[in-house]
Coordinates of C-alpha atoms and ligand atoms in Angstrom, one line a residue:
M81 CA -0.2 -0.2 0.0
L82 CA 1.0 3.7 -0.6
R83 CA 1.9 6.3 2.2
T84 CA 2.0 9.8 1.3
E85 CA 0.9 12.8 2.9
L86 CA -2.1 12.9 0.7
T87 CA -2.8 9.5 2.3
E88 CA -2.2 10.5 5.8
M89 CA -3.9 14.2 5.5
L90 CA -7.3 12.7 4.4
G91 CA -7.2 9.4 5.4
I92 CA -7.6 7.8 2.3
Q93 CA -6.0 4.7 0.6
H94 CA -4.7 5.4 -2.3
P95 CA -2.7 9.1 -3.3
I96 CA -5.1 9.9 -6.0
V97 CA -7.6 13.0 -6.8
Q98 CA -10.0 12.7 -9.2
A99 CA -10.4 15.9 -10.9
G100 CA -13.3 18.0 -11.3
M101 CA -14.8 17.8 -14.8
G102 CA -17.5 20.6 -15.3
P103 CA -19.2 21.7 -16.6
W104 CA -20.3 17.8 -16.9
N105 CA -21.3 15.9 -13.9
T106 CA -18.8 14.2 -11.9
E107 CA -21.1 13.2 -8.7
A108 CA -21.4 9.1 -10.1
L109 CA -17.7 9.2 -10.6
A110 CA -17.1 10.5 -7.2
V111 CA -19.1 8.0 -5.0
A112 CA -17.1 5.4 -7.4
S113 CA -13.7 6.9 -6.6
A114 CA -14.7 7.7 -2.6
N115 CA -15.8 3.8 -2.0
A116 CA -12.5 2.9 -3.7
G117 CA -10.3 5.0 -1.6
A118 CA -9.6 8.0 -3.7
L119 CA -10.5 11.5 -3.5
G120 CA -13.6 12.1 -5.4
I121 CA -14.2 15.3 -6.4
V122 CA -17.6 16.7 -6.9
S123 CA -17.7 19.2 -10.3
T124 CA -20.0 22.5 -9.8
S125 CA -19.8 24.5 -12.3
G126 CA -22.7 22.9 -14.3
L127 CA -24.8 23.4 -11.4
A128 CA -23.7 26.8 -10.7
Y129 CA -24.2 27.9 -14.0
K130 CA -27.6 25.2 -14.6
M131 CA -26.2 23.7 -17.9
S132 CA -26.5 20.2 -16.7
P133 CA -29.5 18.7 -14.4
P134 CA -27.6 17.0 -11.5
T135 CA -28.7 13.1 -11.0
A136 CA -30.3 14.2 -7.4
L137 CA -32.8 16.2 -9.1
E138 CA -35.3 13.8 -9.5
K139 CA -37.9 16.6 -12.2
K140 CA -34.7 17.1 -15.0
E141 CA -37.8 20.1 -16.0
A142 CA -37.3 21.7 -12.6
L143 CA -33.5 22.6 -13.2
A144 CA -34.1 26.2 -14.6
S145 CA -36.7 26.9 -11.2
T146 CA -33.7 25.0 -8.6
S147 CA -31.7 27.4 -7.3
P148 CA -27.4 26.7 -7.8
Y149 CA -27.4 26.5 -3.3
D150 CA -30.0 23.8 -3.7
L151 CA -29.2 21.5 -7.0
L152 CA -25.3 21.7 -5.2
R153 CA -26.9 21.1 -1.8
M154 CA -29.0 18.3 -3.4
T155 CA -25.5 17.1 -4.5
L156 CA -23.7 16.1 -1.9
D157 CA -26.6 14.8 0.1
W158 CA -26.8 12.3 -2.8
V159 CA -23.1 11.6 -2.6
G160 CA -22.6 11.8 0.7
E161 CA -25.7 8.8 1.3
R162 CA -23.9 6.4 -1.1
T163 CA -20.2 6.9 0.0
A164 CA -21.4 6.8 3.7
E165 CA -20.9 2.9 4.4
A166 CA -17.8 2.9 3.3
G167 CA -16.4 6.0 4.5
G168 CA -15.5 7.7 1.0
I169 CA -13.6 11.2 1.1
F170 CA -15.4 13.5 -1.5
G171 CA -14.4 17.2 -2.5
V172 CA -16.2 19.8 -4.9
N173 CA -14.1 21.7 -7.4
I174 CA -15.4 25.4 -7.4
P175 CA -14.3 28.1 -10.5
L176 CA -13.0 31.7 -9.2
A177 CA -14.1 33.5 -12.6
Q178 CA -14.8 37.2 -11.7
E179 CA -17.7 37.4 -14.1
F180 CA -19.4 34.7 -12.0
R181 CA -18.4 36.0 -8.4
E182 CA -22.0 35.6 -7.0
L183 CA -22.2 31.8 -8.1
T184 CA -19.1 31.1 -6.5
E185 CA -20.2 32.6 -3.9
S186 CA -23.3 30.5 -3.3
M187 CA -21.1 27.5 -3.9
I188 CA -18.7 27.9 -1.1
Q189 CA -21.7 28.9 0.5
A190 CA -23.5 25.5 0.2
T191 CA -20.5 23.5 0.7
S192 CA -20.1 25.1 4.1
D193 CA -23.1 24.9 4.8
A194 CA -23.6 21.2 4.4
R195 CA -20.8 20.4 6.5
N196 CA -22.1 22.4 9.1
E197 CA -25.2 20.8 8.7
H198 CA -24.3 17.3 8.9
S199 CA -21.9 16.0 11.3
D200 CA -21.1 13.1 8.4
L201 CA -20.4 15.4 6.0
A202 CA -18.4 17.8 7.9
D203 CA -16.3 14.0 8.7
R204 CA -16.4 12.7 4.7
L205 CA -16.9 15.9 2.9
K206 CA -12.6 17.6 3.2
V207 CA -11.5 19.7 0.6
I208 CA -12.7 22.7 -1.6
V209 CA -10.6 22.9 -4.4
T210 CA -10.5 25.9 -6.3
A211 CA -9.6 26.9 -10.1
A212 CA -9.4 29.0 -12.9
G213 CA -9.1 32.5 -10.4
D214 CA -7.7 34.6 -8.1
P215 CA -7.4 32.9 -5.0
I216 CA -7.0 35.9 -3.0
P217 CA -10.9 37.2 -2.3
W218 CA -12.5 34.3 -1.2
T219 CA -9.7 33.4 1.9
A220 CA -12.5 34.6 4.0
P221 CA -15.6 32.2 3.3
I222 CA -12.8 28.8 2.2
K223 CA -12.2 29.4 5.3
E224 CA -14.9 29.4 7.1
S225 CA -16.2 26.4 5.4
G226 CA -14.1 24.1 7.3
A227 CA -13.0 22.9 4.5
L228 CA -9.2 21.8 3.6
W229 CA -8.1 23.8 0.5
F230 CA -6.4 23.0 -1.8
H231 CA -5.9 25.6 -5.6
V232 CA -4.9 24.3 -9.2
A233 CA -1.7 27.0 -10.3
P234 CA -1.0 26.7 -13.9
S235 CA 2.0 28.2 -12.7
V236 CA 4.4 29.2 -10.1
K237 CA 2.7 32.8 -9.9
H238 CA -0.1 31.2 -9.4
A239 CA 1.1 28.6 -6.9
L240 CA 3.2 31.4 -5.1
K241 CA -0.7 33.5 -5.3
G242 CA -2.5 30.6 -4.1
Q243 CA -0.3 29.9 -0.8
M244 CA -0.4 33.7 -0.7
A245 CA -4.4 33.2 -0.3
G246 CA -4.2 30.4 2.2
A247 CA -4.5 27.5 0.5
D248 CA -3.7 24.3 2.3
V249 CA -2.1 22.0 -0.7
I250 CA -1.5 23.8 -4.5
I251 CA -3.0 21.5 -7.3
A252 CA 0.4 22.1 -10.0
S253 CA -1.8 21.8 -13.2
G254 CA 0.3 20.9 -16.2
R255 CA -0.2 22.1 -19.9
E256 CA -0.4 17.9 -20.6
G257 CA -4.1 18.5 -19.4
G258 CA -7.6 18.0 -20.4
G259 CA -9.7 20.9 -19.9
H260 CA -8.3 24.6 -18.7
V261 CA -4.9 24.8 -19.6
S262 CA -2.5 27.9 -19.0
F263 CA -1.9 30.6 -21.7
Q264 CA 2.1 30.0 -21.2
P265 CA 2.5 26.5 -21.8
V266 CA 4.3 25.0 -19.3
H267 CA 4.4 21.1 -18.9
S268 CA 4.3 18.5 -16.1
M269 CA 8.0 17.9 -15.8
V270 CA 9.5 21.2 -15.4
L271 CA 6.2 23.0 -13.5
L272 CA 5.5 20.1 -11.1
P273 CA 9.4 20.1 -9.6
A274 CA 9.6 24.2 -9.8
V275 CA 5.9 24.7 -8.0
V276 CA 7.5 22.1 -5.2
S277 CA 10.5 24.4 -4.5
A278 CA 8.6 27.6 -4.6
V279 CA 5.7 26.6 -2.5
D280 CA 6.3 26.2 0.8
L281 CA 2.9 23.5 1.1
P282 CA 2.3 19.9 -0.4
V283 CA 1.9 20.1 -3.5
V284 CA -0.4 17.8 -6.0
A285 CA 0.5 16.6 -9.5
A286 CA -2.7 17.3 -12.4
G287 CA -1.5 16.9 -16.3
G288 CA -0.6 13.8 -17.6
F289 CA -1.0 11.5 -15.1
C290 CA -2.7 7.8 -15.6
D291 CA -0.8 5.1 -14.5
G292 CA 1.4 3.9 -11.8
G293 CA 4.2 4.5 -13.3
T294 CA 3.6 8.8 -13.9
L295 CA 2.1 8.5 -9.9
V296 CA 6.1 8.0 -9.1
S297 CA 7.4 10.2 -11.1
A298 CA 5.1 12.4 -9.2
L299 CA 5.8 11.4 -6.0
A300 CA 9.6 11.5 -7.1
M301 CA 9.2 15.5 -8.0
G302 CA 7.8 16.1 -4.9
A303 CA 4.0 15.8 -5.1
I304 CA 2.2 13.8 -2.4
G305 CA -0.3 12.7 -5.0
V306 CA -1.8 13.0 -8.0
Q307 CA -4.9 14.5 -9.9
M308 CA -6.5 12.6 -12.5
G309 CA -9.2 13.9 -15.5
T310 CA -8.5 12.6 -18.5
R311 CA -8.2 8.6 -17.2
F312 CA -11.2 8.5 -15.1
I313 CA -13.9 10.3 -17.9
A314 CA -12.8 6.4 -19.1
T315 CA -13.8 4.0 -16.5
Q316 CA -16.7 2.5 -16.2
E317 CA -18.9 4.9 -13.6
S318 CA -18.0 7.4 -15.3
D319 CA -20.6 10.1 -15.6
F320 CA -19.5 10.7 -19.5
V321 CA -21.0 9.4 -22.0
Q322 CA -20.2 6.3 -24.2
V323 CA -18.6 8.0 -27.2
W324 CA -16.6 10.6 -25.0
K325 CA -15.3 7.2 -23.7
D326 CA -14.7 6.1 -26.9
K327 CA -13.3 8.8 -28.7
I328 CA -9.9 8.5 -25.6
L329 CA -9.4 4.4 -26.3
D330 CA -9.6 5.8 -30.3
A331 CA -7.1 8.3 -29.2
D332 CA -2.6 8.6 -30.3
E333 CA 0.1 10.9 -28.2
L334 CA -0.4 13.7 -30.6
G335 CA -4.8 13.2 -30.0
S336 CA -5.5 16.9 -28.4
V337 CA -5.1 19.7 -28.7
V338 CA -5.0 23.7 -27.1
G339 CA -7.9 26.1 -28.1
I340 CA -9.3 29.0 -27.8
S341 CA -12.3 28.5 -24.6
V342 CA -14.1 30.9 -22.1
F343 CA -12.1 31.5 -19.4
G344 CA -8.7 31.2 -22.0
P345 CA -7.0 28.6 -23.8
A346 CA -8.2 24.5 -23.2
R347 CA -7.2 21.1 -24.6
Y348 CA -9.9 19.4 -25.9
L349 CA -9.2 16.0 -28.2
K350 CA -8.8 16.3 -31.5
N351 CA -11.9 17.1 -34.4
K352 CA -13.0 19.4 -36.6
V353 CA -14.0 22.4 -33.8
S354 CA -11.5 21.7 -31.3
L355 CA -9.3 22.3 -34.7
R356 CA -11.1 25.3 -35.4
L357 CA -10.7 26.4 -32.2
H358 CA -7.4 25.8 -32.7
E359 CA -7.0 28.1 -35.6
L360 CA -9.0 30.8 -33.6
L361 CA -6.5 31.0 -30.5
N362 CA -3.2 30.9 -33.5
R363 CA -4.9 34.5 -34.7
G364 CA -5.1 36.0 -31.1
F365 CA -7.4 35.5 -28.5
E366 CA -9.5 38.3 -28.7
A367 CA -9.5 38.4 -32.6
G368 CA -10.7 34.5 -32.4
Y369 CA -13.0 34.3 -28.9
E370 CA -16.4 35.5 -30.3
E371 CA -16.3 32.7 -33.0
G372 CA -14.5 30.5 -30.4
L373 CA -17.2 31.1 -27.7
D374 CA -20.2 30.6 -30.1
L375 CA -18.2 27.5 -31.5
E376 CA -17.6 26.4 -28.0
G377 CA -20.9 26.8 -26.4
K378 CA -23.2 24.6 -28.9
G379 CA -20.1 22.1 -29.3
I380 CA -21.0 22.2 -25.4
Q381 CA -24.1 21.2 -25.8
L382 CA -23.9 18.6 -28.2
S383 CA -21.3 17.1 -25.5
M384 CA -24.4 17.3 -22.7
E385 CA -26.6 15.8 -25.8
G386 CA -24.5 12.4 -25.9
K387 CA -24.6 13.8 -29.9
D388 CA -21.5 12.8 -31.4
T389 CA -20.4 15.0 -34.2
D390 CA -18.1 17.0 -35.6
M391 CA -19.1 19.4 -33.9
T392 CA -19.3 18.4 -30.5
I393 CA -16.6 19.5 -27.6
F394 CA -15.2 16.7 -25.9
F395 CA -12.1 18.3 -23.7
G396 CA -8.9 15.3 -23.2
G397 CA -5.8 15.4 -22.3
E398 CA -2.4 14.0 -23.8
A399 CA -2.7 11.3 -21.3
A400 CA -6.1 9.5 -24.1
G401 CA -2.9 8.2 -25.8
R402 CA -2.0 5.8 -23.5
I403 CA -5.3 4.9 -22.3
S404 CA -6.0 1.8 -23.6
E405 CA -9.5 0.1 -21.5
V406 CA -12.5 1.6 -19.4
P407 CA -11.6 -0.4 -16.1
T408 CA -14.0 0.0 -13.0
V409 CA -13.1 3.2 -11.0
A410 CA -12.1 0.8 -8.3
E411 CA -9.9 -1.7 -10.8
L412 CA -8.3 1.7 -11.7
L413 CA -7.2 2.8 -8.9
R414 CA -5.7 -0.7 -7.4
D415 CA -4.1 -1.6 -10.6
V416 CA -2.3 1.8 -10.3
S417 CA -1.5 1.7 -7.2
S418 CA 0.1 -1.8 -7.3
E419 CA 1.7 -0.5 -10.6
A420 CA 3.1 2.4 -8.5
E421 CA 4.7 -0.3 -5.7
R422 CA 6.0 -2.6 -8.0
V423 CA 7.8 0.2 -9.7
I424 CA 9.3 2.2 -6.6
E425 CA 10.7 -1.5 -5.9
R426 CA 12.5 -2.4 -8.7
L427 CA 14.2 1.5 -8.1
P428 CA 16.6 0.5 -5.8
G429 CA 17.9 -1.5 -8.3
C430 CA 19.4 1.4 -10.2
I431 CA 21.7 2.1 -7.4
A432 CA 25.0 0.3 -8.3
S433 CA 26.2 -1.6 -4.7
E434 CA 30.2 -0.8 -6.8
S435 CA 32.0 0.9 -9.2
P436 CA 32.4 -1.0 -12.4
Ligands
LIG748 C1 -13.8 17.7 -19.6 C2 -12.3 17.9 -18.3 C3 -13.4 19.6 -18.0 C4 -12.7 19.8 -16.4 N1 -13.1 20.9 -15.9 C5 -12.4 21.0 -14.7 C6 -12.9 21.7 -14.1 O1 -14.3 22.2 -13.9 N2 -12.3 22.7 -13.2 C7 -11.4 22.8 -13.1 O2 -10.5 22.8 -12.3 N3 -10.8 21.1 -14.2 C8 -10.9 20.9 -14.8 N4 -10.7 20.1 -15.8 C9 -8.8 19.7 -15.7 C10 -9.2 19.0 -14.5 O3 -9.5 18.6 -13.0 C11 -7.9 17.7 -14.1 O4 -6.7 19.3 -13.7 C12 -6.6 17.2 -15.8 O5 -8.0 17.2 -16.3 C13 -5.3 16.8 -15.3 O6 -5.4 16.3 -17.0 P1 -5.5 14.7 -17.6 O7 -6.6 15.1 -18.0 O8 -4.4 15.1 -17.8 O9 -5.6 13.8 -16.3 C14 -10.8 19.5 -17.1 C15 -10.4 18.6 -17.5 C16 -11.5 17.8 -18.6 C17 -11.2 16.7 -19.1

């Protein structure tokens, strides 16, 4: 069994965070991940922007008339109930976009109230992950929630900002990763050790991690664990549609591309629309923004409906090229951790006992 500062801090079995992947919902994935001994993460942006009805909402047509606060509260109860028996540990992912300040506030409040009103949830809803925005204005409400604060940083500068805001853990997110990425490309192999040496906080690695070998590489570079997104999409229990999982299996290492997205660049699986978003980004973010936003909005809607067209948006990272199976979450976690153990056991053999 692996033991790191992450497993100790959270009381989980595997040093693995299942990434938040809004605006798609990840509640089924969070349940499976938490129950199998990883940190499960509920994505909140689809609930906040009302893009996707949560599983807990019995009448889907009630989406428009239910507040984002209530959507998240019912989702946290839903995940809490299904993870109670196994004692699963989970958290929420909340983007900090300045344009949606009020929604961010209500997502943090819902998490805080869920923890304060249910002692069982306070023990198991342990983490707020924030991303895609300035963390400084959010210190007070996040600290008041009592949850641990993990902040996603795509550069050393952003990591230092997270530390200054009072985050407990930094997630260093390299350019290989699926979904939103930084304007300036820094990949995990350089970003992770740079962040580890720049901050005085524990660091989780994200972007390109998908198996035991890559997990060990993160630990070797000073991380306490990894966050995986693309790898978790292609699991049996994941909330993502089958066609998305198939696209990940079909992709090779060149199967993703960075293009324009609403809050900056994002990494997509390659198809007609993402290649167009890539062209638009090359033209310049401002110049391509209007067309990009329109294409992304329509493409996300198509993916929510499970429609596989040239214009459907599928976020995904370079790691898609390394994924060839759709295991259950428990099988995935068991395989990643046991492969990591085998790699670690093999490594002492790299030290020569005597000079040649
Ligand atoms: C479909 C998808 C949606 C994502 N949405 C979010 C999000 O809402 N918030 C966030 O912090 N990161 C988001 N990400 C990034 C992931 O949380 C994670 O950091 C990333 O997937 C790690 O890289 P990997 O895909 O190589 O594992 C998303 C990634 C994907 C693939």
